[in-house]
Coordinates of C-alpha atoms and ligand atoms in Angstrom, one line a residue:
M1 CA 10.9 -58.9 122.0
I2 CA 12.4 -56.8 119.3
T3 CA 10.7 -53.6 118.0
L4 CA 11.2 -51.9 114.7
A5 CA 10.3 -48.3 114.8
G6 CA 10.9 -45.3 112.6
R7 CA 9.2 -42.8 110.4
R8 CA 6.4 -43.7 108.0
N9 CA 7.6 -45.4 104.8
A10 CA 11.1 -46.0 106.2
G11 CA 10.6 -49.7 105.3
K12 CA 9.9 -51.2 108.8
S13 CA 7.4 -53.7 107.5
S14 CA 9.6 -54.5 104.5
L15 CA 12.5 -55.2 106.8
I16 CA 10.4 -57.5 109.0
N17 CA 9.5 -59.4 105.9
A18 CA 13.2 -59.5 104.8
I19 CA 14.3 -60.8 108.3
A20 CA 11.5 -63.4 108.5
G21 CA 11.9 -64.3 104.9
Q22 CA 8.2 -64.2 104.3
G23 CA 5.7 -61.6 103.2
V24 CA 3.8 -61.4 106.5
A25 CA 3.7 -57.6 106.9
I26 CA 1.8 -55.4 104.5
T27 CA 4.0 -52.9 102.8
S28 CA 3.2 -50.1 100.4
P29 CA 4.5 -46.8 99.1
T30 CA 1.7 -45.0 100.9
P31 CA 2.9 -43.6 104.2
G32 CA 1.0 -44.9 107.2
T33 CA 0.4 -48.5 106.0
T34 CA 1.0 -50.0 109.4
T35 CA -1.4 -48.6 111.9
D36 CA -1.1 -50.8 115.0
P37 CA 1.8 -52.7 116.5
V38 CA 1.9 -56.1 114.8
A39 CA 3.7 -59.1 116.4
K40 CA 5.6 -61.6 114.2
H41 CA 7.1 -64.6 115.9
Y42 CA 10.4 -65.8 114.5
E43 CA 13.2 -68.2 115.5
L44 CA 16.2 -66.0 115.8
N45 CA 19.0 -68.5 116.7
P46 CA 20.9 -68.6 119.0
L47 CA 18.3 -66.4 120.9
G48 CA 15.5 -68.9 120.1
P49 CA 12.0 -67.8 119.6
V50 CA 11.6 -64.0 119.5
T51 CA 8.8 -61.6 118.7
F52 CA 9.4 -58.9 116.2
Y53 CA 7.0 -55.9 116.5
D54 CA 6.2 -53.9 113.4
T55 CA 4.9 -50.5 114.4
A56 CA 3.2 -47.4 113.0
G57 CA 5.4 -44.5 111.9
L58 CA 6.8 -42.3 114.6
D59 CA 6.0 -39.2 112.5
D60 CA 2.3 -39.9 112.2
D61 CA 0.2 -36.9 112.7
G62 CA -3.4 -35.8 113.4
E63 CA -5.4 -37.0 116.3
I64 CA -5.4 -40.7 115.4
G65 CA -1.7 -40.4 114.3
R66 CA -0.8 -39.2 117.8
L67 CA -2.5 -42.2 119.3
R68 CA -0.6 -44.5 117.0
V69 CA 2.7 -42.8 117.9
A70 CA 1.8 -43.3 121.6
A71 CA 1.1 -47.0 120.9
T72 CA 4.4 -47.4 119.1
R73 CA 6.3 -45.7 121.9
K74 CA 4.6 -47.9 124.5
V75 CA 5.8 -51.1 122.6
L76 CA 9.2 -49.6 122.1
M77 CA 9.7 -48.8 125.8
R78 CA 8.8 -52.4 126.7
T79 CA 11.1 -54.1 124.2
D80 CA 14.4 -55.8 124.6
V81 CA 16.1 -54.5 121.5
A82 CA 15.0 -51.4 119.6
V83 CA 15.7 -51.2 115.9
L84 CA 15.3 -47.7 114.6
V85 CA 14.7 -47.9 110.8
I86 CA 16.0 -44.8 108.9
D87 CA 15.4 -44.1 105.2
E88 CA 16.9 -41.5 102.8
K89 CA 15.7 -38.7 105.1
G90 CA 18.4 -39.7 107.6
L91 CA 18.4 -39.2 111.3
S92 CA 16.2 -36.4 112.5
R93 CA 16.5 -34.5 115.7
S94 CA 13.6 -36.4 117.1
D95 CA 15.4 -39.7 116.2
H96 CA 18.3 -38.4 118.2
S97 CA 16.2 -37.7 121.2
L98 CA 14.3 -41.0 120.9
I99 CA 17.6 -42.9 120.8
E100 CA 18.9 -41.1 123.9
E101 CA 15.6 -41.8 125.7
V102 CA 15.6 -45.5 124.8
R103 CA 19.2 -45.9 125.8
A104 CA 18.5 -44.1 129.1
L105 CA 16.1 -47.0 129.8
G106 CA 18.9 -49.4 129.4
L107 CA 17.6 -50.7 126.1
P108 CA 20.0 -51.6 123.4
V109 CA 19.4 -49.7 120.1
V110 CA 20.4 -50.7 116.6
V111 CA 20.1 -48.2 113.8
A112 CA 19.2 -49.7 110.5
F113 CA 19.9 -47.4 107.6
N114 CA 17.5 -48.9 105.1
K115 CA 17.2 -48.6 101.4
A116 CA 21.0 -49.0 101.0
D117 CA 20.2 -50.1 97.4
I118 CA 19.3 -46.5 96.4
M119 CA 21.5 -44.5 98.9
K120 CA 24.4 -44.6 101.2
P121 CA 23.9 -43.7 104.9
D122 CA 24.6 -40.1 105.5
E123 CA 28.1 -39.6 106.8
A124 CA 27.1 -37.1 109.5
D125 CA 24.6 -39.7 110.7
T126 CA 27.1 -42.6 110.9
R127 CA 29.5 -40.3 112.6
W128 CA 26.9 -39.4 115.2
C129 CA 26.2 -43.1 115.8
E130 CA 29.9 -43.8 116.2
E131 CA 30.4 -40.9 118.6
K132 CA 27.5 -42.1 120.7
G133 CA 28.6 -45.8 120.5
I134 CA 25.5 -46.8 118.7
T135 CA 25.5 -49.9 116.5
Y136 CA 24.3 -49.3 113.0
V137 CA 23.9 -51.3 109.9
A138 CA 23.3 -50.3 106.3
V139 CA 20.6 -52.6 105.0
S140 CA 18.2 -53.0 102.1
A141 CA 14.9 -54.7 102.6
S142 CA 14.5 -54.8 98.8
S143 CA 17.7 -56.5 97.8
G144 CA 18.4 -58.3 101.1
T145 CA 21.9 -56.7 101.5
G146 CA 22.8 -56.3 105.1
V147 CA 19.9 -58.3 106.5
D148 CA 22.1 -61.0 108.0
A149 CA 24.4 -58.3 109.4
L150 CA 21.3 -56.6 111.0
K151 CA 20.2 -60.0 112.5
T152 CA 23.7 -60.4 113.9
Q153 CA 23.7 -57.0 115.4
I154 CA 20.3 -57.6 117.0
I155 CA 21.6 -60.9 118.5
E156 CA 24.8 -59.2 119.8
S157 CA 22.9 -56.3 121.3
A158 CA 20.3 -58.5 123.0
P159 CA 20.5 -58.5 126.8
P160 CA 22.3 -61.6 128.2
E161 CA 19.2 -62.9 129.8
M162 CA 17.7 -63.4 126.4
R163 CA 20.5 -65.9 125.7
E164 CA 20.7 -67.7 129.1
D165 CA 18.4 -70.4 130.3
P166 CA 17.6 -69.3 133.8
V167 CA 17.7 -71.9 136.5
L168 CA 14.8 -72.6 138.9
A169 CA 15.9 -75.1 141.6
G170 CA 18.0 -77.6 139.6
D171 CA 21.4 -76.2 140.8
L172 CA 20.4 -76.4 144.5
I173 CA 19.8 -80.2 144.4
R174 CA 21.6 -83.3 143.2
E175 CA 20.5 -86.6 141.8
G176 CA 18.9 -88.8 144.5
D177 CA 18.3 -85.9 146.9
W178 CA 15.0 -85.6 148.7
V179 CA 13.2 -82.3 148.4
V180 CA 10.1 -81.4 150.5
C181 CA 7.6 -79.0 148.8
V182 CA 5.1 -77.3 151.1
V183 CA 1.9 -76.4 149.4
P184 CA -0.9 -75.0 151.6
I185 CA -4.4 -75.9 150.4
D186 CA -6.4 -72.9 151.6
L187 CA -9.2 -70.9 150.2
A188 CA -6.8 -69.1 147.8
A189 CA -5.7 -72.3 146.2
P190 CA -7.3 -73.0 142.9
K191 CA -9.8 -75.9 142.8
G192 CA -8.5 -79.3 141.9
R193 CA -5.0 -78.4 140.8
L194 CA -1.6 -76.9 141.8
I195 CA -0.5 -73.5 140.5
L196 CA 2.0 -73.2 137.7
P197 CA 5.1 -72.2 139.8
Q198 CA 4.6 -75.3 142.0
V199 CA 4.2 -77.5 138.9
Q200 CA 7.4 -76.0 137.4
V201 CA 9.4 -76.6 140.6
L202 CA 8.2 -80.2 140.8
R203 CA 9.1 -80.7 137.2
D204 CA 12.6 -79.3 137.8
I205 CA 13.1 -81.7 140.7
L206 CA 12.1 -84.6 138.5
D207 CA 14.4 -83.4 135.7
R208 CA 17.2 -83.5 138.2
D209 CA 16.5 -87.1 139.1
A210 CA 15.7 -86.1 142.7
I211 CA 12.7 -87.1 144.8
A212 CA 9.9 -84.7 145.5
V213 CA 7.7 -85.0 148.5
T214 CA 4.7 -82.7 148.5
V215 CA 2.9 -81.9 151.7
K216 CA 0.6 -79.3 153.2
E217 CA 2.2 -77.2 156.1
R218 CA 0.5 -79.4 158.7
E219 CA 2.3 -82.5 157.5
V220 CA 5.8 -80.9 157.4
K221 CA 7.0 -82.3 160.7
D222 CA 5.6 -85.7 160.0
A223 CA 7.3 -85.8 156.6
L224 CA 10.7 -84.8 158.1
T225 CA 10.4 -87.4 160.8
N226 CA 9.6 -90.2 158.4
L227 CA 12.1 -89.4 155.6
A228 CA 15.0 -91.9 155.7
K229 CA 17.5 -89.0 155.3
P230 CA 17.1 -85.2 155.8
P231 CA 16.0 -83.4 152.7
A232 CA 18.5 -81.4 150.6
L233 CA 16.0 -78.6 150.5
V234 CA 12.6 -77.6 151.7
I235 CA 10.6 -75.3 149.5
T236 CA 7.5 -73.6 150.9
D237 CA 4.8 -71.3 149.8
S238 CA 5.7 -67.9 151.2
Q239 CA 2.5 -67.5 153.1
A240 CA 3.3 -70.6 155.2
I241 CA 6.9 -69.6 155.9
T242 CA 6.5 -68.7 159.5
S243 CA 5.1 -72.1 160.5
V244 CA 7.3 -74.0 158.2
A245 CA 10.4 -72.2 159.4
G246 CA 9.5 -73.3 162.9
D247 CA 9.0 -76.9 161.9
V248 CA 12.2 -77.3 159.8
P249 CA 15.4 -77.6 161.8
D250 CA 18.0 -74.9 161.2
G251 CA 20.4 -77.3 159.6
I252 CA 18.1 -78.1 156.7
P253 CA 18.2 -75.6 153.8
L254 CA 14.8 -73.8 153.5
T255 CA 13.5 -71.4 150.8
T256 CA 10.3 -70.4 149.2
F257 CA 8.8 -70.8 145.8
S258 CA 8.8 -67.0 145.5
T259 CA 12.5 -66.8 146.2
L260 CA 13.2 -69.4 143.5
F261 CA 11.0 -67.5 141.1
A262 CA 12.6 -64.1 142.1
R263 CA 15.8 -65.6 140.8
Y264 CA 14.3 -67.4 137.8
K265 CA 12.3 -64.4 136.7
G266 CA 14.2 -61.5 138.0
D267 CA 17.3 -60.5 139.9
L268 CA 17.3 -62.1 143.3
G269 CA 20.2 -59.9 144.7
E270 CA 18.4 -56.7 143.7
L271 CA 15.0 -57.8 145.0
A272 CA 16.6 -59.0 148.3
A273 CA 18.4 -55.7 148.7
G274 CA 15.1 -53.9 148.0
A275 CA 13.5 -55.8 150.9
V276 CA 16.3 -54.9 153.2
R277 CA 15.4 -51.2 152.5
M278 CA 12.3 -51.9 154.5
D279 CA 14.5 -51.4 157.6
S280 CA 15.0 -47.7 156.7
L281 CA 11.4 -46.7 156.0
Q282 CA 10.2 -43.7 157.8
D283 CA 6.7 -42.5 159.0
G284 CA 4.7 -41.2 156.1
D285 CA 6.7 -43.0 153.4
R286 CA 4.8 -44.2 150.4
V287 CA 5.1 -47.8 149.2
L288 CA 4.0 -48.8 145.7
I289 CA 2.4 -52.2 145.3
C290 CA 2.7 -53.1 141.6
E291 CA 0.8 -55.9 139.9
S292 CA 1.5 -56.8 136.4
C293 CA -1.9 -58.2 135.7
S294 CA -5.2 -57.0 137.0
H295 CA -7.2 -59.5 139.0
H296 CA -10.3 -59.2 141.0
P297 CA -9.1 -58.5 144.6
V298 CA -10.2 -61.1 147.0
A299 CA -10.9 -60.5 150.7
D300 CA -7.5 -60.6 152.5
D301 CA -5.8 -59.9 149.2
I302 CA -2.1 -60.3 149.5
G303 CA -1.1 -57.0 147.8
R304 CA -3.9 -54.9 149.2
V305 CA -4.4 -56.2 152.7
K306 CA -1.8 -58.7 154.0
L307 CA 1.4 -57.1 152.8
P308 CA 0.5 -53.6 154.0
R309 CA -0.5 -55.1 157.3
W310 CA 2.7 -57.1 157.7
M311 CA 4.9 -54.3 156.5
R312 CA 3.3 -51.9 159.0
Q313 CA 3.7 -54.4 161.8
Y314 CA 7.3 -55.2 160.9
T315 CA 8.5 -51.6 160.5
G316 CA 6.3 -50.0 163.2
R317 CA 5.9 -47.1 160.8
T318 CA 2.8 -45.4 159.4
L319 CA 3.2 -46.2 155.7
E320 CA 1.0 -45.2 152.8
F321 CA 0.3 -47.9 150.2
D322 CA -0.8 -47.4 146.6
V323 CA -1.7 -50.3 144.4
Y324 CA -0.9 -50.0 140.7
A325 CA -1.8 -52.6 138.1
G326 CA -0.7 -52.8 134.5
H327 CA 2.2 -52.8 132.2
D328 CA 3.8 -49.5 133.2
F329 CA 4.9 -47.8 136.4
P330 CA 3.0 -44.6 137.4
E331 CA 4.5 -41.4 136.2
D332 CA 5.4 -40.4 139.7
L333 CA 7.4 -43.5 140.6
E334 CA 10.1 -41.4 142.2
Q335 CA 7.9 -40.4 145.1
Y336 CA 7.9 -43.9 146.4
A337 CA 10.3 -45.1 149.1
L338 CA 9.9 -48.7 148.0
A339 CA 8.2 -50.6 145.2
V340 CA 6.9 -54.1 145.9
H341 CA 6.2 -56.0 142.7
C342 CA 4.0 -59.1 142.4
G343 CA 5.7 -62.4 141.6
G344 CA 4.9 -61.8 137.9
C345 CA 3.5 -65.2 137.2
M346 CA 1.8 -63.8 134.1
T347 CA 5.0 -61.9 133.1
N348 CA 8.2 -63.1 131.5
R349 CA 11.7 -62.7 132.8
R350 CA 12.6 -59.9 130.4
E351 CA 9.7 -57.8 131.4
I352 CA 10.5 -58.3 135.1
L353 CA 14.1 -57.4 134.5
R354 CA 13.1 -54.4 132.5
R355 CA 11.0 -53.2 135.4
I356 CA 13.8 -53.8 137.9
R357 CA 16.1 -51.8 135.7
E358 CA 13.6 -49.0 135.4
C359 CA 13.3 -48.8 139.2
R360 CA 17.1 -48.8 139.5
R361 CA 17.3 -46.0 136.9
R362 CA 14.7 -44.0 138.8
G363 CA 16.3 -44.5 142.1
V364 CA 13.5 -46.5 143.7
P365 CA 14.4 -49.7 145.6
V366 CA 12.3 -52.7 144.4
T367 CA 11.4 -56.0 145.9
N368 CA 8.7 -58.5 145.3
Y369 CA 5.8 -60.0 147.2
G370 CA 7.5 -63.2 148.3
I371 CA 10.8 -61.7 149.3
A372 CA 8.9 -58.9 151.2
I373 CA 6.9 -61.5 153.0
S374 CA 10.0 -63.3 154.1
K375 CA 11.5 -60.0 155.3
T376 CA 8.4 -59.1 157.4
Q377 CA 8.4 -62.6 158.9
G378 CA 12.1 -62.3 159.9
V379 CA 13.3 -65.2 157.7
L380 CA 14.8 -63.4 154.7
E381 CA 18.4 -64.5 155.7
R382 CA 17.3 -68.0 156.1
V383 CA 15.4 -68.3 152.7
M384 CA 18.4 -66.6 151.0
A385 CA 21.0 -68.9 152.5
P386 CA 20.6 -71.7 149.9
F387 CA 21.7 -69.2 147.2
R388 CA 24.6 -67.7 149.1
H389 CA 27.3 -70.1 147.8
M390 CA 26.1 -69.5 144.2
Ligands
GTP1 N1 14.4 -49.1 97.3 C1 14.0 -49.6 98.4 N2 12.7 -49.4 98.8 C2 12.3 -49.9 99.9 C3 13.1 -50.6 100.8 N3 12.4 -51.0 101.9 C4 11.2 -50.5 101.7 N4 11.1 -49.9 100.5 C5 9.9 -49.3 100.0 O1 9.4 -48.2 100.9 C6 8.0 -48.2 100.9 C7 7.5 -48.3 102.3 O2 7.8 -49.6 102.8 P1 7.1 -50.1 104.1 O3 7.8 -51.4 104.5 O4 5.6 -50.2 103.9 O5 7.5 -49.0 105.1 P2 6.9 -48.8 106.6 O6 8.1 -48.2 107.4 O7 6.4 -50.1 107.1 O8 5.8 -47.8 106.4 P3 4.5 -47.5 107.3 O9 3.9 -48.8 107.7 O10 3.7 -46.7 106.4 O11 5.0 -46.7 108.5 C8 7.5 -49.3 100.0 O12 7.2 -48.8 98.7 C9 8.7 -50.2 99.9 O13 8.7 -51.0 98.7 C10 14.5 -50.8 100.4 O14 15.3 -51.4 101.1 N5 14.8 -50.2 99.2
MG2 MG1 4.6 -50.6 107.8

């Protein structure tokens, strides 16, 4: 996700058109043409498919204007690369502070001095960028000059995870290995199907030319007894980890779907370190439960009921829990001793990594549901062991 922001009329929409090579965004000499963030999908190789966001001008005013600016800022803060489009007015003081703010979030910024066909970037502005180590490009949406250089700068500034294909389970198994997947079929399981993370892991095992055996937790022992050779790995749903850990002999590597996904979608090391911080929680500490999508809470809801119960039992502390659903963290994130994020099944890797980065920046340890469950059940070390040699 790449966002173009800047003052009204700076040429944001024109630049998106120039990058995508098509007239998708409406442009006009009238300031305030773009009013809402507009997504444009584009194949930006070698990054692959990316989404460019065209936004409303950051200098929009009036009551509606301020709402538009807020919407632009929201998109900007969730992006992977911020492109600040500047026109002949040059870098303003608010551009300076916006750049600083975005960089403090760990987001790369590229400054595009647009309209290079009619003016050269101001020297004081390019010097400021150089002093701050900010990448800039002189570009013209009208003539096309510098558009390729801008694309290159965006690609080079993009966080590495936009370039890498994350691994799920493939590196933990070899061709011909047996892998046992444990999928409890309880009331929380959707009717008539498996959930996406389970399907993805099964697909990964097949891609690896390995052999997947899928069982409910009751059949684990039976499966292990009847396999011709011990499985290379057992992967269980986190909620069955206690019984499965009891049934799988110590010599057999065991992990959970959540642990695989914590690595695939986030930063396993950071999330495991966050879970370990549970050991130093004190009475009265507040714990933030974050869900990236809002769902209707069910009885015995994992985030609202089970995790708080298990964490209280495990730590023996009186802990306060707040549940927060949505795209952003609460303003007062700093008051929490620990943040426990959902698995993010509806969220992509970049968004999860952005959230982990934000927690790190704000000094709040972060873990996720699955890793936290393993910690409270005393099996964190065991489910992490298959990744130790990586
Ligand atoms: N000379 C010149 N004009 C440009 C260039 N890029 C954009 N313009 C003109 O600047 C005006 C504004 O362009 P837009 O692309 O609509 O600008 P915007 O930043 O999307 O503006 P808002 O949506 O109103 O915030 C239009 O008249 C464009 O033709 C450029 O590189 N050179
Ligand atoms: Mg526009």
